[in-house]
PDB file of C-alpha atoms in Angstrom:
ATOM      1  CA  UNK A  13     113.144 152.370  82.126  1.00  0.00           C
ATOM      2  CA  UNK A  14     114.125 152.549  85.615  1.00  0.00           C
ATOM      3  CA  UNK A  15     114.471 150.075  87.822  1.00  0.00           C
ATOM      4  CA  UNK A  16     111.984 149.618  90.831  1.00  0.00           C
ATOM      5  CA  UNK A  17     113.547 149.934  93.999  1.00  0.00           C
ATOM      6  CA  UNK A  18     113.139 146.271  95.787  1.00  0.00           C
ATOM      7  CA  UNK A  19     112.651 148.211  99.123  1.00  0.00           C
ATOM      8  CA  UNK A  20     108.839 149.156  97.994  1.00  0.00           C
ATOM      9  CA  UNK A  21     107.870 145.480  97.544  1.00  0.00           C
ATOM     10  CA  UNK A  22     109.992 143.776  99.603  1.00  0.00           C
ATOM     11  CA  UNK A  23     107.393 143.065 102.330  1.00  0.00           C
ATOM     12  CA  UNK A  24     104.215 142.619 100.029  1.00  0.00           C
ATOM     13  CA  UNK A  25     102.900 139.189 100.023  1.00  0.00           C
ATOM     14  CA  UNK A  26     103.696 138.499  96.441  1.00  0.00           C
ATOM     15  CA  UNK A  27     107.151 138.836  96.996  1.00  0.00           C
ATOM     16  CA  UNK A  28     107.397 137.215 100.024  1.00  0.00           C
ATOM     17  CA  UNK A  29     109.540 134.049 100.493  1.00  0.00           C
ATOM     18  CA  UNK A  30     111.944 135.242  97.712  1.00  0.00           C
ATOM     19  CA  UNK A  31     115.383 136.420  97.734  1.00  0.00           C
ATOM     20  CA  UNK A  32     116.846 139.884  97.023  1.00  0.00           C
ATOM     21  CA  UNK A  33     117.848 138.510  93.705  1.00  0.00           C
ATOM     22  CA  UNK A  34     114.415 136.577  93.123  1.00  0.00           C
ATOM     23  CA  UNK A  35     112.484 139.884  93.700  1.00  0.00           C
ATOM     24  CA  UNK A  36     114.987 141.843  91.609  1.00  0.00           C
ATOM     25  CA  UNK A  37     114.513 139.320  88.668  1.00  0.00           C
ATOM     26  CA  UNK A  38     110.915 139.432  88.966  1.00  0.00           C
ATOM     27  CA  UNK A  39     110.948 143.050  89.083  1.00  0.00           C
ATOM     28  CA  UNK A  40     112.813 143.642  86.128  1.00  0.00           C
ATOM     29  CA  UNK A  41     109.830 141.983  84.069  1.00  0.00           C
ATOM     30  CA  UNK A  42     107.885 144.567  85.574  1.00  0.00           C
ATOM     31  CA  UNK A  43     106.489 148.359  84.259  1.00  0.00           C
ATOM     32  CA  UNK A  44     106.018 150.934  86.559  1.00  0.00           C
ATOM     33  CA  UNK A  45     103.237 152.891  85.134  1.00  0.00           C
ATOM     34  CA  UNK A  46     101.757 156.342  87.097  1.00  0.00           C
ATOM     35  CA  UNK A  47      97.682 156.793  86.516  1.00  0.00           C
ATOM     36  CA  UNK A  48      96.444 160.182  87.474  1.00  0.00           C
ATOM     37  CA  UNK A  49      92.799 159.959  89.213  1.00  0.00           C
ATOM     38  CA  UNK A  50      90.450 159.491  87.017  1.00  0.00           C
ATOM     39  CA  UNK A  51      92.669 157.324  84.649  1.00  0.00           C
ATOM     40  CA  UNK A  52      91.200 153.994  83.177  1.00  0.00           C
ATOM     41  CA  UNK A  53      93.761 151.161  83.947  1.00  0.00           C
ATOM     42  CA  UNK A  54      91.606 148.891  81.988  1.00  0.00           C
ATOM     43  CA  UNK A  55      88.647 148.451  81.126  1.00  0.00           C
ATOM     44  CA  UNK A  56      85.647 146.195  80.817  1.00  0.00           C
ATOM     45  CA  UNK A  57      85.807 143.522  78.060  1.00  0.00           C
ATOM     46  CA  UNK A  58      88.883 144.587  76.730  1.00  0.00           C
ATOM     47  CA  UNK A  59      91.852 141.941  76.120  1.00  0.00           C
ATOM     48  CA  UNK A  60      93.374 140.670  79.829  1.00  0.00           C
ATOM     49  CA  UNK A  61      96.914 141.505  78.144  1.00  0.00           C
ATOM     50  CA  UNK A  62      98.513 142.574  82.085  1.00  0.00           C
ATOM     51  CA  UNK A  63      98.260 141.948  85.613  1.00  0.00           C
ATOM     52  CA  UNK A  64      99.110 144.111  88.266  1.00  0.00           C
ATOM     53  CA  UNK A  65      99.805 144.985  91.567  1.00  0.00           C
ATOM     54  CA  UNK A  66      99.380 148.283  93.078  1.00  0.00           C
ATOM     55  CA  UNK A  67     102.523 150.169  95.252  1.00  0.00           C
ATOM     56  CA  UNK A  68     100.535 153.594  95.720  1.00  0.00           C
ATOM     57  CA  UNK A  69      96.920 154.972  95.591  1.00  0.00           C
ATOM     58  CA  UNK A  70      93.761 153.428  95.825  1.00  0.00           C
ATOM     59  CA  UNK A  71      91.264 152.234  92.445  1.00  0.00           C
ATOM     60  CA  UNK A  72      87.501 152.100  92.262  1.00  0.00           C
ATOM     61  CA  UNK A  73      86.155 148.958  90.264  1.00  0.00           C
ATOM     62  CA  UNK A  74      83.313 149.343  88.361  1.00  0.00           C
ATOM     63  CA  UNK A  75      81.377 146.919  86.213  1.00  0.00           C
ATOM     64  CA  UNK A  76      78.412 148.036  83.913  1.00  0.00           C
ATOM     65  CA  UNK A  77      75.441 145.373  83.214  1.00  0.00           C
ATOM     66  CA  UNK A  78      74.229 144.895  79.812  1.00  0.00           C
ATOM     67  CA  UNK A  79      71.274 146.916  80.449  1.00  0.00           C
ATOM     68  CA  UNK A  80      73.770 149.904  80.893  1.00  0.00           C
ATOM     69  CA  UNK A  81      73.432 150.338  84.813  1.00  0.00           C
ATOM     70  CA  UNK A  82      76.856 150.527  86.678  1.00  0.00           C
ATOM     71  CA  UNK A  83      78.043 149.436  89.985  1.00  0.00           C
ATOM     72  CA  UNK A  84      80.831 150.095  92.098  1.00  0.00           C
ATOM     73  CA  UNK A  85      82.238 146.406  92.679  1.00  0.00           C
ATOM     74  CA  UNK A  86      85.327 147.193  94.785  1.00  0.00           C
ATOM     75  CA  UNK A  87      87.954 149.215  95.793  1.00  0.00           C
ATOM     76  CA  UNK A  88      91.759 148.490  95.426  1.00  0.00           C
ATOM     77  CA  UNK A  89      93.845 149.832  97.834  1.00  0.00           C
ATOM     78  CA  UNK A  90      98.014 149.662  97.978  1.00  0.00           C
ATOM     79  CA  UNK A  91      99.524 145.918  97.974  1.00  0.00           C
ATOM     80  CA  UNK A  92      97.096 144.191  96.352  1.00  0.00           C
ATOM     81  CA  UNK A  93      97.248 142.318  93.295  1.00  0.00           C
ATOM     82  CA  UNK A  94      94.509 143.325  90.527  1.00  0.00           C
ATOM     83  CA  UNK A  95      93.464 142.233  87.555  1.00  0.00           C
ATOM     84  CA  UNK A  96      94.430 138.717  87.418  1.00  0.00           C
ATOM     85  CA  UNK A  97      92.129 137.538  84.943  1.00  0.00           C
ATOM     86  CA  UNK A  98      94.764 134.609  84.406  1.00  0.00           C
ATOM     87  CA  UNK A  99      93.999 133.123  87.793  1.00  0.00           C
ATOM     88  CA  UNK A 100      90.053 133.241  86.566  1.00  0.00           C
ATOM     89  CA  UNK A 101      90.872 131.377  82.902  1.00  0.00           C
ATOM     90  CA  UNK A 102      89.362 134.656  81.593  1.00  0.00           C
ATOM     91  CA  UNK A 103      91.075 136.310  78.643  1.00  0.00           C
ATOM     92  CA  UNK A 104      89.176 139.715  78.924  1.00  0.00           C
ATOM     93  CA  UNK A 105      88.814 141.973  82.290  1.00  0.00           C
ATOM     94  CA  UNK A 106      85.274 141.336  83.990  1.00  0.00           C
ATOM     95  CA  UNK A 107      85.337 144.919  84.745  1.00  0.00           C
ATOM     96  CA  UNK A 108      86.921 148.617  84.535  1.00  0.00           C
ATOM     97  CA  UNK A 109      89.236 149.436  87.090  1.00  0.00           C
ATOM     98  CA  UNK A 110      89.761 153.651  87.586  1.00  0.00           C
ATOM     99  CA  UNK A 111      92.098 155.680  89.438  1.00  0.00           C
ATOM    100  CA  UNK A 112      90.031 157.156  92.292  1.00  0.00           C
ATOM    101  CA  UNK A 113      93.495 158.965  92.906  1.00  0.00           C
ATOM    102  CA  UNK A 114      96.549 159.688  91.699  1.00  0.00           C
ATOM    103  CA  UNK A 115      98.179 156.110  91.972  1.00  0.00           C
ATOM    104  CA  UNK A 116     101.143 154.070  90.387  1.00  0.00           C
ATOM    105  CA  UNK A 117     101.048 150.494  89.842  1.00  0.00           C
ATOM    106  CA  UNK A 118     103.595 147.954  88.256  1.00  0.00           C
ATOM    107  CA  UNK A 119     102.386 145.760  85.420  1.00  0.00           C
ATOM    108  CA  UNK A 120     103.640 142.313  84.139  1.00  0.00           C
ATOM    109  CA  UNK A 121     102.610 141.281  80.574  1.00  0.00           C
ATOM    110  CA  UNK A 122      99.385 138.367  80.614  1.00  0.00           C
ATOM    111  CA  UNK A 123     101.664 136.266  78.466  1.00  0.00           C
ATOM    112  CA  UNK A 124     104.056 135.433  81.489  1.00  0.00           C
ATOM    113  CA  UNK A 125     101.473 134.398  83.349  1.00  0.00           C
ATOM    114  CA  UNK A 126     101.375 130.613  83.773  1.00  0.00           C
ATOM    115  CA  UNK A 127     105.748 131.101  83.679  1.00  0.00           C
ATOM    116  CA  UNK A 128     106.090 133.097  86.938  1.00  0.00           C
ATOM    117  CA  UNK A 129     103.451 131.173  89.075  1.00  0.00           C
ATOM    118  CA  UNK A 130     105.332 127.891  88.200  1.00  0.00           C
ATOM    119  CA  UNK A 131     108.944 129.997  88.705  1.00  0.00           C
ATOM    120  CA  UNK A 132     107.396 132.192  91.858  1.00  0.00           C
ATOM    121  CA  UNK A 133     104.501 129.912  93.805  1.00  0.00           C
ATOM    122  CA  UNK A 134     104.343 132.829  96.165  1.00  0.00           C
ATOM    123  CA  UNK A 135     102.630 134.533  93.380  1.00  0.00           C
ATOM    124  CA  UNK A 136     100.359 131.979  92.648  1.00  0.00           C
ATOM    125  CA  UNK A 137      99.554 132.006  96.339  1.00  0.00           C
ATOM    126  CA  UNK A 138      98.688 135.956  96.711  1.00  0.00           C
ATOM    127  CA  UNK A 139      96.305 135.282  93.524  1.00  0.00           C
ATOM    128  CA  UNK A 140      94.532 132.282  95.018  1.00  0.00           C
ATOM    129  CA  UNK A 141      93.901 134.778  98.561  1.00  0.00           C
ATOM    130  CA  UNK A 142      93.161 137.636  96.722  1.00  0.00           C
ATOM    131  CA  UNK A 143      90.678 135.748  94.336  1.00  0.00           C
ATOM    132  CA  UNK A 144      89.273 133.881  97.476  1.00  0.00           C
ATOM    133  CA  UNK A 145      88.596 136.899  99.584  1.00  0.00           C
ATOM    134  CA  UNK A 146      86.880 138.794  96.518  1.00  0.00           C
ATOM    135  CA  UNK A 147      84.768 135.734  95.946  1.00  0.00           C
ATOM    136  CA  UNK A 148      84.044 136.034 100.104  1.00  0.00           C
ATOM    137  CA  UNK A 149      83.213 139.563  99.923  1.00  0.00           C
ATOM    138  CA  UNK A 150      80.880 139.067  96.517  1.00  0.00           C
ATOM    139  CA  UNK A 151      78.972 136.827  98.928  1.00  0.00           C
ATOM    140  CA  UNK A 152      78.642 138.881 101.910  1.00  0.00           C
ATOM    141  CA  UNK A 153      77.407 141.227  99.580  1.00  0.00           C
ATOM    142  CA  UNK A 154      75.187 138.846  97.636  1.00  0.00           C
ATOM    143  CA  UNK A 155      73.654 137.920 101.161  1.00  0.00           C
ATOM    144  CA  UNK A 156      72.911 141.477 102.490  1.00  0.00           C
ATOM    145  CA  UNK A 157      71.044 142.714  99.472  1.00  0.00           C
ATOM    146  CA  UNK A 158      69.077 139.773  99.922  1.00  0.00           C
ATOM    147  CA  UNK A 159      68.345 139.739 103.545  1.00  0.00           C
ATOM    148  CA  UNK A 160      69.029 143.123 104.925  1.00  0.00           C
ATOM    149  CA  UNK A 161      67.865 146.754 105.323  1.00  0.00           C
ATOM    150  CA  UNK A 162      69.282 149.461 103.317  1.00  0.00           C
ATOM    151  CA  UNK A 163      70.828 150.983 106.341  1.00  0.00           C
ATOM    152  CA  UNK A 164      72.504 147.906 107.392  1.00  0.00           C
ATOM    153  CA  UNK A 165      73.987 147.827 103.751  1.00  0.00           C
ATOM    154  CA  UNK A 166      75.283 151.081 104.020  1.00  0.00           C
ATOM    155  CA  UNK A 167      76.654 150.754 107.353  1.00  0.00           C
ATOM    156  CA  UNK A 168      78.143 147.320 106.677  1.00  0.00           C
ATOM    157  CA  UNK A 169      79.852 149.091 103.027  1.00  0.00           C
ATOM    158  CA  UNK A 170      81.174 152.281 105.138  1.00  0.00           C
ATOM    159  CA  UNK A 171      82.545 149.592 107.508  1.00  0.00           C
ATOM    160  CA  UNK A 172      83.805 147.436 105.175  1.00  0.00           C
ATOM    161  CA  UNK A 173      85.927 150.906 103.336  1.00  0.00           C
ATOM    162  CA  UNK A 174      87.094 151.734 106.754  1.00  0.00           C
ATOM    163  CA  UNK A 175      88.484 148.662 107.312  1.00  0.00           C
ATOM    164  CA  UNK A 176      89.990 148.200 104.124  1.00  0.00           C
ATOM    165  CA  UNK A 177      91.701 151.686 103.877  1.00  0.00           C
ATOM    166  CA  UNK A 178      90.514 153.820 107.055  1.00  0.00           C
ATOM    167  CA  UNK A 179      93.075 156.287 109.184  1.00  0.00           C
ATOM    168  CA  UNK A 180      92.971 157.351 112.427  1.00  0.00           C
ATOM    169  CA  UNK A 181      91.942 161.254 112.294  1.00  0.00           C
ATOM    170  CA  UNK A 182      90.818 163.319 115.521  1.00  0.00           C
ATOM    171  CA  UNK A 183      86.947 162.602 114.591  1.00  0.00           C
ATOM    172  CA  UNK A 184      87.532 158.674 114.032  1.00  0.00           C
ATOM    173  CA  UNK A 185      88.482 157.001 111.304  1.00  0.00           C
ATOM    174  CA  UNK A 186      88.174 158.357 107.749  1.00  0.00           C
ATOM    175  CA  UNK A 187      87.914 156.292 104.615  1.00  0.00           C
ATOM    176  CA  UNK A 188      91.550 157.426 103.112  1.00  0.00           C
ATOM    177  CA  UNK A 189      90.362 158.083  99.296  1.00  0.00           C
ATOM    178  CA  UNK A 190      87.620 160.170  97.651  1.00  0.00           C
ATOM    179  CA  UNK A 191      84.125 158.359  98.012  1.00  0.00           C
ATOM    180  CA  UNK A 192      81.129 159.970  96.685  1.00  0.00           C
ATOM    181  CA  UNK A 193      77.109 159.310  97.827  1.00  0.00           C
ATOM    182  CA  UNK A 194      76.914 157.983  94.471  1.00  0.00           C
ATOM    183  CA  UNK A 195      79.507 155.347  95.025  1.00  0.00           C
ATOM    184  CA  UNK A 196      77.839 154.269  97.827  1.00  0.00           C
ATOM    185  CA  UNK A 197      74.560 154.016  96.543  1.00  0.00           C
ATOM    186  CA  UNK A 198      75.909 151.552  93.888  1.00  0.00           C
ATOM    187  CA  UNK A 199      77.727 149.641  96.029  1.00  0.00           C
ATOM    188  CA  UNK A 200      74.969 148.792  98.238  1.00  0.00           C
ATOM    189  CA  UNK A 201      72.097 148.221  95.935  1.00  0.00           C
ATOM    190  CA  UNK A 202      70.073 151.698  96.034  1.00  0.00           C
ATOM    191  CA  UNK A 203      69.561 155.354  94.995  1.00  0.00           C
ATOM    192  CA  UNK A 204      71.594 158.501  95.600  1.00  0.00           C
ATOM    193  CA  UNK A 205      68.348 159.589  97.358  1.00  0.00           C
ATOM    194  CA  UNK A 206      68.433 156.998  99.867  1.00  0.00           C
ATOM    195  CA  UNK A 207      72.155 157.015 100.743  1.00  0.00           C
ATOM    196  CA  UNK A 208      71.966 161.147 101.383  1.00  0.00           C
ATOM    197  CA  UNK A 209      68.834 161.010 103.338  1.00  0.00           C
ATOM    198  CA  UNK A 210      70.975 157.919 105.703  1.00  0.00           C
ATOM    199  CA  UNK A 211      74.127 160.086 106.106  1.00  0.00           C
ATOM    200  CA  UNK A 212      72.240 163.077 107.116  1.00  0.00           C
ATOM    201  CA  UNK A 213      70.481 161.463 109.502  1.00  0.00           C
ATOM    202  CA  UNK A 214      74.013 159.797 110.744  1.00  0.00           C
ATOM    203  CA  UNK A 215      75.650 163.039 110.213  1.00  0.00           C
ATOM    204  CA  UNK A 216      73.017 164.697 112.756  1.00  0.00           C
ATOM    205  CA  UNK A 217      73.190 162.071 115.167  1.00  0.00           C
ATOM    206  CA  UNK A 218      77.403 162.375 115.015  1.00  0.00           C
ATOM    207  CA  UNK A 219      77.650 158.714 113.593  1.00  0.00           C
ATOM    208  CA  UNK A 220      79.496 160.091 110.455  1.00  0.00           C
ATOM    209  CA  UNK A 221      81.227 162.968 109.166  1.00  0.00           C
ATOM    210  CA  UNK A 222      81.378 163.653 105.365  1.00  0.00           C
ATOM    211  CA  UNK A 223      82.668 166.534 102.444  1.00  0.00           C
ATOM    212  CA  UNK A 224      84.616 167.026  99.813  1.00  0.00           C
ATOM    213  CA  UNK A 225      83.828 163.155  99.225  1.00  0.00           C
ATOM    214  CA  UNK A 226      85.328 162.138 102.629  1.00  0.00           C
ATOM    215  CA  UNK A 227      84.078 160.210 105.078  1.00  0.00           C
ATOM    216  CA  UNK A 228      84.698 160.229 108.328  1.00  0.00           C
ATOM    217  CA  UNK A 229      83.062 156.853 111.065  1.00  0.00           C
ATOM    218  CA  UNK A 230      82.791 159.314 113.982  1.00  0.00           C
ATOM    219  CA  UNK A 231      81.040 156.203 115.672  1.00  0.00           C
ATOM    220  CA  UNK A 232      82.405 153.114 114.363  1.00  0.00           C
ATOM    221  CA  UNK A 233      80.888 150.807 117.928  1.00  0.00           C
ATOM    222  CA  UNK A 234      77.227 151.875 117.090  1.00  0.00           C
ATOM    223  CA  UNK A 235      77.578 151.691 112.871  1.00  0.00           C
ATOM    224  CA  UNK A 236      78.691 148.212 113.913  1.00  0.00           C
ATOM    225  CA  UNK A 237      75.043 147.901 115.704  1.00  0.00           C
ATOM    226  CA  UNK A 238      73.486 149.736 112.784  1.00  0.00           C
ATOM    227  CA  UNK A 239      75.254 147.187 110.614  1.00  0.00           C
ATOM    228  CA  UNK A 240      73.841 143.973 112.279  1.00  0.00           C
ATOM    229  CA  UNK A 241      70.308 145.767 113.121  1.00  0.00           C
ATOM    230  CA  UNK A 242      70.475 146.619 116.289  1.00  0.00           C
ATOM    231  CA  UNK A 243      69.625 150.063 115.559  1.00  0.00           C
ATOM    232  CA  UNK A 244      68.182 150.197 112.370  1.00  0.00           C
ATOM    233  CA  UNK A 245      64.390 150.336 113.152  1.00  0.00           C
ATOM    234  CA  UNK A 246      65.127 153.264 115.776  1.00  0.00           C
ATOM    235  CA  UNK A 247      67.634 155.100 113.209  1.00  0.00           C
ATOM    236  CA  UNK A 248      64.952 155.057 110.618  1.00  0.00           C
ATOM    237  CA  UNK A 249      61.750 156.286 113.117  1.00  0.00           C
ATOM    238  CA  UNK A 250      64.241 159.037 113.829  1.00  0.00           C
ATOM    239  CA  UNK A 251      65.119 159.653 110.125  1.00  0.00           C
ATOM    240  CA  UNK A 252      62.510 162.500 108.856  1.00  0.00           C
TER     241      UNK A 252
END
């Protein structure tokens, strides 16, 4: 197997704080492994036997409830750390993570775990943020399915993806990986209905753009009003 070249991890936070021959070292306990879009890195209940951290591509997370429904939980996005059960005390993933495109990801083996954190702390660090801001963005979500309107949800999820993994393009700022209506329906609590009746009114008005599962914030300043209902009430007297 080939070695990974230190030069694509060099500045990631997990490796950061170690020497050329620390990263080198941890690297060589490493597997690159490429998953074409659509791919299943893991799945949902299976054994937690690896950990991972992504170098290129972006993942959708999904979890499915016992009563069969599914959700779109998250999206990973290059850097980030994933599927660190370990740092939960779970032995099986909480959820199935896909390949929403072509992406490549190195792998460590669950069993060296608890070894590297206590060899690496910096590790052990970038699981403790990345657990922390998953748990903060499970609330934010927790709190506007509770308290908000479903176009404040929407606007606050395209938001969210934009901020996460947006690019600048001529008409704004596109969300740089393949997100359907149905994605965002289940990440914000509602139907496929719902969401394409809210983009086409946005769509009209030139807040978004959207095809071929792109989307494009055309208008991030008044999505951010949308998002903390400013506009909602005249958005939806306008929406047919």
């Amino acid at each position: 197997m080939a070695a990974v070249d230190r030069s694509l991890v060099a500045n990631l936070p997990m490796f950061a704080g170690l020497s050329p021959a620390e990263q080198d070292e941890l690297l060589r306990e490493a597997r690159s492994i490429r998953y074409p879009k659509g791919t299943a890195v893991f799945d949902q209940g299976k054994e937690a036997d690896r950990f991972f951290i992504l170098l290129h591509g972006h993942l959708r997370v999904e979890k499915t409830t016992p009563q069969g429904q599914q959700t779109v939980v998250r999206y990973v996005s290059a850097g980030e750390l994933f599927g660190v059960a370990q740092a939960m005390n779970l032995t099986h993933y909480p959820a199935t993570a896909v390949a929403a495109v072509d992406s490549i990801a190195l792998a460590w083996p669950s069993s060296s775990w608890h070894r590297l954190i206590v060899k690496y702390p910096s590790l052990a660090s970038s699981a403790l943020q990345t657990v922390g801001s998953r748990l903060q963005d499970t609330q934010a979500r927790v709190m506007e399915m509770s308290n908000e309107q479903v176009e404040q949800r929407v606007a606050h999820a395209l938001l969210r993806l934009a901020k996460q993994a947006g690019r600048k393009v001529d008409a704004g700022v596109e969300i740089d990986f393949p997100i359907s209506r149905q994605d965002v329906a289940e990440m914000t609590g509602t139907t496929l209905h719902t969401v394409s009746r809210i983009l086409s009114a946005w769509e009209s008005q030139g807040l978004v753009e959207g095809g071929r599962q792109r989307i494009v914030l055309r208008d991030a300043h008044r999505l951010h009003g949308l998002a903390e209902g400013q506009e909602a009430i005249q958005i939806r007297k306008r929406d047919p």
